[in-house]
PDB file of C-alpha atoms in Angstrom:
ATOM      1  CA  MET A 582      54.877 139.887  97.129  1.00 70.00           C
ATOM      2  CA  ILE A 583      53.209 140.676 100.454  1.00 80.00           C
ATOM      3  CA  LEU A 584      56.438 139.845 102.301  1.00 70.00           C
ATOM      4  CA  VAL A 585      58.393 142.160  99.972  1.00 71.00           C
ATOM      5  CA  LEU A 586      55.951 145.005 100.631  1.00 80.00           C
ATOM      6  CA  VAL A 587      55.961 144.431 104.401  1.00 80.00           C
ATOM      7  CA  SER A 588      59.769 144.344 104.424  1.00 81.00           C
ATOM      8  CA  ALA A 589      60.011 147.522 102.357  1.00 80.00           C
ATOM      9  CA  ALA A 590      57.477 149.268 104.595  1.00 85.00           C
ATOM     10  CA  ALA A 591      59.430 148.229 107.707  1.00 83.00           C
ATOM     11  CA  VAL A 592      62.662 149.591 106.237  1.00 78.00           C
ATOM     12  CA  VAL A 593      61.010 152.902 105.337  1.00 82.00           C
ATOM     13  CA  LEU A 594      59.216 153.205 108.700  1.00 82.00           C
ATOM     14  CA  LEU A 595      62.396 152.550 110.645  1.00 76.00           C
ATOM     15  CA  SER A 596      64.897 154.453 108.501  1.00 77.00           C
ATOM     16  CA  ARG A 597      62.670 157.035 106.782  1.00 79.00           C
ATOM     17  CA  TRP A 598      64.445 158.675 103.812  1.00 83.00           C
ATOM     18  CA  LYS A 599      67.594 156.624 104.353  1.00 79.00           C
ATOM     19  CA  GLY A 600      65.384 153.536 104.044  1.00 80.00           C
ATOM     20  CA  VAL A 601      63.909 154.838 100.791  1.00 86.00           C
ATOM     21  CA  ALA A 602      67.444 155.505  99.540  1.00 84.00           C
ATOM     22  CA  ALA A 603      68.544 152.008 100.601  1.00 80.00           C
ATOM     23  CA  LEU A 604      65.597 150.444  98.765  1.00 83.00           C
ATOM     24  CA  ALA A 605      66.404 152.527  95.684  1.00 87.00           C
ATOM     25  CA  GLY A 606      69.998 151.285  95.892  1.00 83.00           C
ATOM     26  CA  LEU A 607      68.716 147.731  96.179  1.00 81.00           C
ATOM     27  CA  ALA A 608      66.531 148.228  93.100  1.00 87.00           C
ATOM     28  CA  VAL A 609      69.494 149.590  91.146  1.00 89.00           C
ATOM     29  CA  SER A 610      71.634 146.665  92.345  1.00 86.00           C
ATOM     30  CA  ILE A 611      69.055 144.151  91.169  1.00 86.00           C
ATOM     31  CA  ALA A 612      68.780 145.972  87.848  1.00 91.00           C
ATOM     32  CA  ILE A 613      72.566 145.870  87.361  1.00 91.00           C
ATOM     33  CA  LEU A 614      72.572 142.156  88.114  1.00 87.00           C
ATOM     34  CA  ALA A 615      69.620 141.477  85.798  1.00 88.00           C
ATOM     35  CA  VAL A 616      70.673 143.742  82.922  1.00 90.00           C
ATOM     36  CA  PHE A 617      74.456 143.425  82.999  1.00 92.00           C
ATOM     37  CA  VAL A 618      75.975 140.706  85.213  1.00 89.00           C
ATOM     38  CA  LEU A 619      73.709 137.736  84.504  1.00 89.00           C
ATOM     39  CA  PRO A 620      73.425 138.321  80.725  1.00 91.00           C
ATOM     40  CA  ALA A 621      77.213 138.780  80.475  1.00 90.00           C
ATOM     41  CA  LEU A 622      77.825 135.526  82.336  1.00 87.00           C
ATOM     42  CA  ILE A 623      75.259 133.695  80.211  1.00 89.00           C
ATOM     43  CA  LEU A 624      77.013 134.935  77.062  1.00 90.00           C
ATOM     44  CA  GLY A 625      80.284 133.515  78.377  1.00 88.00           C
ATOM     45  CA  ALA A 626      82.064 136.724  79.400  1.00 88.00           C
ATOM     46  CA  PRO A 627      84.959 136.260  81.837  1.00 85.00           C
ATOM     47  CA  PRO A 628      83.369 136.097  85.317  1.00 83.00           C
ATOM     48  CA  VAL A 629      85.980 138.018  87.312  1.00 79.00           C
ATOM     49  CA  PRO A 630      85.930 141.217  85.195  1.00 84.00           C
ATOM     50  CA  VAL A 631      82.120 141.010  84.962  1.00 86.00           C
ATOM     51  CA  ALA A 632      81.886 140.671  88.748  1.00 83.00           C
ATOM     52  CA  ALA A 633      84.346 143.536  89.262  1.00 81.00           C
ATOM     53  CA  VAL A 634      82.495 145.923  86.944  1.00 86.00           C
ATOM     54  CA  GLY A 635      79.110 144.870  88.314  1.00 87.00           C
ATOM     55  CA  ALA A 636      80.270 145.268  91.928  1.00 82.00           C
ATOM     56  CA  ALA A 637      81.782 148.684  91.189  1.00 82.00           C
ATOM     57  CA  ALA A 638      78.554 149.867  89.544  1.00 88.00           C
ATOM     58  CA  ILE A 639      76.505 148.558  92.463  1.00 84.00           C
ATOM     59  CA  VAL A 640      78.787 150.186  95.045  1.00 80.00           C
ATOM     60  CA  ILE A 641      78.720 153.532  93.253  1.00 84.00           C
ATOM     61  CA  ALA A 642      74.946 153.485  92.908  1.00 86.00           C
ATOM     62  CA  SER A 643      74.148 152.195  96.390  1.00 81.00           C
ATOM     63  CA  MET A 644      76.607 154.453  98.208  1.00 79.00           C
ATOM     64  CA  GLY A 645      75.529 157.446  96.185  1.00 84.00           C
ATOM     65  CA  LEU A 646      71.847 156.818  96.831  1.00 84.00           C
ATOM     66  CA  ALA A 647      72.329 155.999 100.509  1.00 77.00           C
ATOM     67  CA  HIS A 648      74.756 158.795 101.388  1.00 79.00           C
ATOM     68  CA  GLY A 649      74.376 161.288  98.564  1.00 81.00           C
ATOM     69  CA  PHE A 650      76.617 161.959  95.606  1.00 82.00           C
ATOM     70  CA  ASN A 651      79.155 164.215  97.324  1.00 84.00           C
ATOM     71  CA  VAL A 652      82.877 164.462  98.110  1.00 84.00           C
ATOM     72  CA  ARG A 653      82.587 162.473 101.352  1.00 81.00           C
ATOM     73  CA  THR A 654      80.913 159.588  99.530  1.00 80.00           C
ATOM     74  CA  GLY A 655      83.462 159.818  96.743  1.00 81.00           C
ATOM     75  CA  VAL A 656      86.341 159.522  99.226  1.00 81.00           C
ATOM     76  CA  ALA A 657      84.692 156.543 100.944  1.00 76.00           C
ATOM     77  CA  LEU A 658      84.090 154.901  97.571  1.00 76.00           C
ATOM     78  CA  THR A 659      87.685 155.447  96.473  1.00 78.00           C
ATOM     79  CA  GLY A 660      88.941 153.963  99.727  1.00 75.00           C
ATOM     80  CA  ALA A 661      86.669 150.966  99.322  1.00 69.00           C
ATOM     81  CA  VAL A 662      87.866 150.332  95.776  1.00 68.00           C
ATOM     82  CA  ILE A 663      91.549 150.627  96.746  1.00 70.00           C
ATOM     83  CA  ALA A 664      91.109 148.380  99.776  1.00 66.00           C
ATOM     84  CA  LEU A 665      89.141 145.934  97.582  1.00 65.00           C
ATOM     85  CA  ARG A 666      92.008 145.624  94.943  1.00 68.00           C
ATOM     86  CA  ARG A 667      94.662 145.090  97.924  1.00 69.00           C
ATOM     87  CA  LEU A 668      92.450 142.508  99.718  1.00 64.00           C
ATOM     88  CA  TYR A 669      91.710 140.754  96.442  1.00 67.00           C
ATOM     89  CA  ALA A 670      95.409 140.481  95.571  1.00 70.00           C
ATOM     90  CA  ALA A 671      96.261 139.133  99.021  1.00 67.00           C
ATOM     91  CA  GLY A 672      93.360 136.704  98.912  1.00 66.00           C
ATOM     92  CA  MET A 673      94.339 135.425  95.479  1.00 68.00           C
ATOM     93  CA  ARG A 674      97.847 134.607  96.725  1.00 67.00           C
ATOM     94  CA  VAL A 675      96.290 132.377  99.376  1.00 63.00           C
ATOM     95  CA  GLY A 676      93.647 131.114  96.945  1.00 65.00           C
ATOM     96  CA  ARG A 677      96.232 129.873  94.464  1.00 64.00           C
ATOM     97  CA  ASP A 678      97.762 127.681  97.148  1.00 60.00           C
ATOM     98  CA  HIS A 679      94.355 126.317  98.062  1.00 57.00           C
ATOM     99  CA  VAL A 680      93.503 125.549  94.431  1.00 60.00           C
ATOM    100  CA  ALA A 681      96.686 123.529  94.002  1.00 57.00           C
ATOM    101  CA  ALA A 682      95.959 121.440  97.074  1.00 55.00           C
ATOM    102  CA  THR A 683      92.213 121.153  96.593  1.00 61.00           C
ATOM    103  CA  VAL A 684      92.256 120.132  92.929  1.00 58.00           C
ATOM    104  CA  ASN A 685      94.720 117.360  93.728  1.00 58.00           C
ATOM    105  CA  THR A 686      92.581 116.251  96.660  1.00 60.00           C
ATOM    106  CA  LEU A 687      89.422 116.327  94.555  1.00 62.00           C
ATOM    107  CA  VAL A 688      90.905 114.196  91.782  1.00 57.00           C
ATOM    108  CA  LEU A 689      92.284 111.715  94.308  1.00 58.00           C
ATOM    109  CA  ALA A 690      88.884 111.547  96.035  1.00 65.00           C
ATOM    110  CA  TYR A 691      87.176 110.769  92.714  1.00 66.00           C
ATOM    111  CA  ILE A 692      89.791 108.156  91.889  1.00 63.00           C
ATOM    112  CA  GLY A 693      89.356 106.649  95.348  1.00 63.00           C
ATOM    113  CA  ALA A 694      85.588 106.477  94.851  1.00 69.00           C
ATOM    114  CA  ALA A 695      86.051 104.889  91.430  1.00 70.00           C
ATOM    115  CA  LEU A 696      88.856 102.580  92.533  1.00 66.00           C
ATOM    116  CA  PRO A 697      86.793  99.391  92.085  1.00 74.00           C
ATOM    117  CA  LEU A 698      86.089 100.438  88.491  1.00 73.00           C
ATOM    118  CA  PHE A 699      89.773 101.040  87.814  1.00 68.00           C
ATOM    119  CA  LEU A 700      90.692  97.678  89.356  1.00 72.00           C
ATOM    120  CA  ILE A 701      88.189  95.916  87.092  1.00 75.00           C
ATOM    121  CA  LEU A 702      89.597  97.707  84.043  1.00 73.00           C
ATOM    122  CA  ILE A 703      93.157  96.719  84.929  1.00 71.00           C
ATOM    123  CA  MET A 704      92.126  93.103  85.517  1.00 76.00           C
ATOM    124  CA  SER A 705      90.316  92.988  82.170  1.00 80.00           C
ATOM    125  CA  GLU A 706      93.692  93.227  80.387  1.00 79.00           C
ATOM    126  CA  ALA A 707      92.145  95.460  77.705  1.00 80.00           C
ATOM    127  CA  PRO A 708      94.488  98.004  76.063  1.00 82.00           C
ATOM    128  CA  ALA A 709      94.705 101.299  77.997  1.00 74.00           C
ATOM    129  CA  SER A 710      93.509 103.273  74.981  1.00 77.00           C
ATOM    130  CA  GLN A 711      90.328 101.216  74.935  1.00 80.00           C
ATOM    131  CA  SER A 712      89.774 101.214  78.712  1.00 75.00           C
ATOM    132  CA  LEU A 713      90.283 104.952  79.139  1.00 71.00           C
ATOM    133  CA  THR A 714      87.723 105.799  76.474  1.00 78.00           C
ATOM    134  CA  THR A 715      84.856 103.732  77.876  1.00 80.00           C
ATOM    135  CA  GLU A 716      81.800 105.618  79.081  1.00 83.00           C
ATOM    136  CA  LEU A 717      82.334 104.702  82.730  1.00 75.00           C
ATOM    137  CA  VAL A 718      85.955 105.938  82.792  1.00 75.00           C
ATOM    138  CA  ALA A 719      85.167 109.044  80.742  1.00 76.00           C
ATOM    139  CA  GLN A 720      82.391 109.867  83.195  1.00 78.00           C
ATOM    140  CA  GLU A 721      84.814 109.762  86.138  1.00 73.00           C
ATOM    141  CA  VAL A 722      87.383 111.845  84.249  1.00 70.00           C
ATOM    142  CA  VAL A 723      84.748 114.449  83.384  1.00 75.00           C
ATOM    143  CA  ARG A 724      83.566 114.568  87.016  1.00 73.00           C
ATOM    144  CA  SER A 725      87.122 115.187  88.199  1.00 67.00           C
ATOM    145  CA  LEU A 726      87.791 117.866  85.609  1.00 67.00           C
ATOM    146  CA  VAL A 727      84.484 119.678  86.142  1.00 71.00           C
ATOM    147  CA  GLY A 728      84.975 119.594  89.908  1.00 68.00           C
ATOM    148  CA  GLY A 729      88.469 121.014  89.478  1.00 62.00           C
ATOM    149  CA  LEU A 730      87.201 123.741  87.159  1.00 65.00           C
ATOM    150  CA  GLY A 731      84.526 124.606  89.703  1.00 68.00           C
ATOM    151  CA  ILE A 732      87.171 125.061  92.372  1.00 66.00           C
ATOM    152  CA  VAL A 733      89.365 127.127  90.059  1.00 64.00           C
ATOM    153  CA  ALA A 734      86.400 129.356  89.175  1.00 69.00           C
ATOM    154  CA  ALA A 735      85.237 129.653  92.774  1.00 69.00           C
ATOM    155  CA  VAL A 736      88.509 130.929  94.223  1.00 69.00           C
ATOM    156  CA  PRO A 737      88.713 134.269  92.381  1.00 74.00           C
ATOM    157  CA  LEU A 738      84.996 134.882  92.790  1.00 73.00           C
ATOM    158  CA  THR A 739      84.882 134.054  96.487  1.00 71.00           C
ATOM    159  CA  THR A 740      88.088 136.006  97.076  1.00 72.00           C
ATOM    160  CA  PHE A 741      86.546 139.026  95.352  1.00 75.00           C
ATOM    161  CA  MET A 742      83.338 138.710  97.369  1.00 74.00           C
ATOM    162  CA  ALA A 743      85.237 138.288 100.649  1.00 71.00           C
ATOM    163  CA  ALA A 744      87.349 141.356  99.912  1.00 73.00           C
ATOM    164  CA  TRP A 745      84.223 143.292  99.007  1.00 75.00           C
ATOM    165  CA  VAL A 746      82.445 142.293 102.218  1.00 75.00           C
ATOM    166  CA  LEU A 747      85.476 143.091 104.359  1.00 71.00           C
ATOM    167  CA  THR A 748      85.869 146.543 102.810  1.00 73.00           C
ATOM    168  CA  ARG A 749      82.160 147.217 103.359  1.00 72.00           C
ATOM    169  CA  LYS A 750      82.549 146.261 107.042  1.00 70.00           C
ATOM    170  CA  ALA A 751      85.613 148.496 107.358  1.00 64.00           C
ATOM    171  CA  ASP A 752      83.738 151.404 105.731  1.00 66.00           C
ATOM    172  CA  ALA A 753      80.745 150.859 108.029  1.00 70.00           C
ATOM    173  CA  ALA A 754      83.001 150.812 111.088  1.00 69.00           C
ATOM    174  CA  ALA A 755      84.734 154.017 109.944  1.00 65.00           C
ATOM    175  CA  ALA A 756      81.419 155.806 109.388  1.00 64.00           C
TER     176      ALA A 756
END
């Protein structure tokens, strides 16, 4: 708590009212995450729309608090949102290619790691239906599938975050 207070004081001392506005924007951002984004994800809502709505709410609040709710801020916000949709679409085109390659690589890596197990199962001459449903094999299958799902889920989220960061950098450079 002391570190939080010292950090906040340093921001306010250095940036004065802009620092207060930035801290207010941070508080609103944390509130949006705590009240909307995290509960929605816990309830199983689709992560990409939740992230998009949460990010838009955070950008509106933080830009408005930091720069004022005026026409100039509105134009910057509109530009950021438009640039975010275009970057996201371009990133997803690349991301889809990466998912196809990475999921295949991940499954092959798991199979390679479990190769001794598969060799033992083949040598046991048990029926495939029996071998594939054993706990050891099921565990490897689940690992592969969960890893693949993690990659599939990560691509749209990381693409969205990268587009968001890049548009923020472009807006900062323009200002």
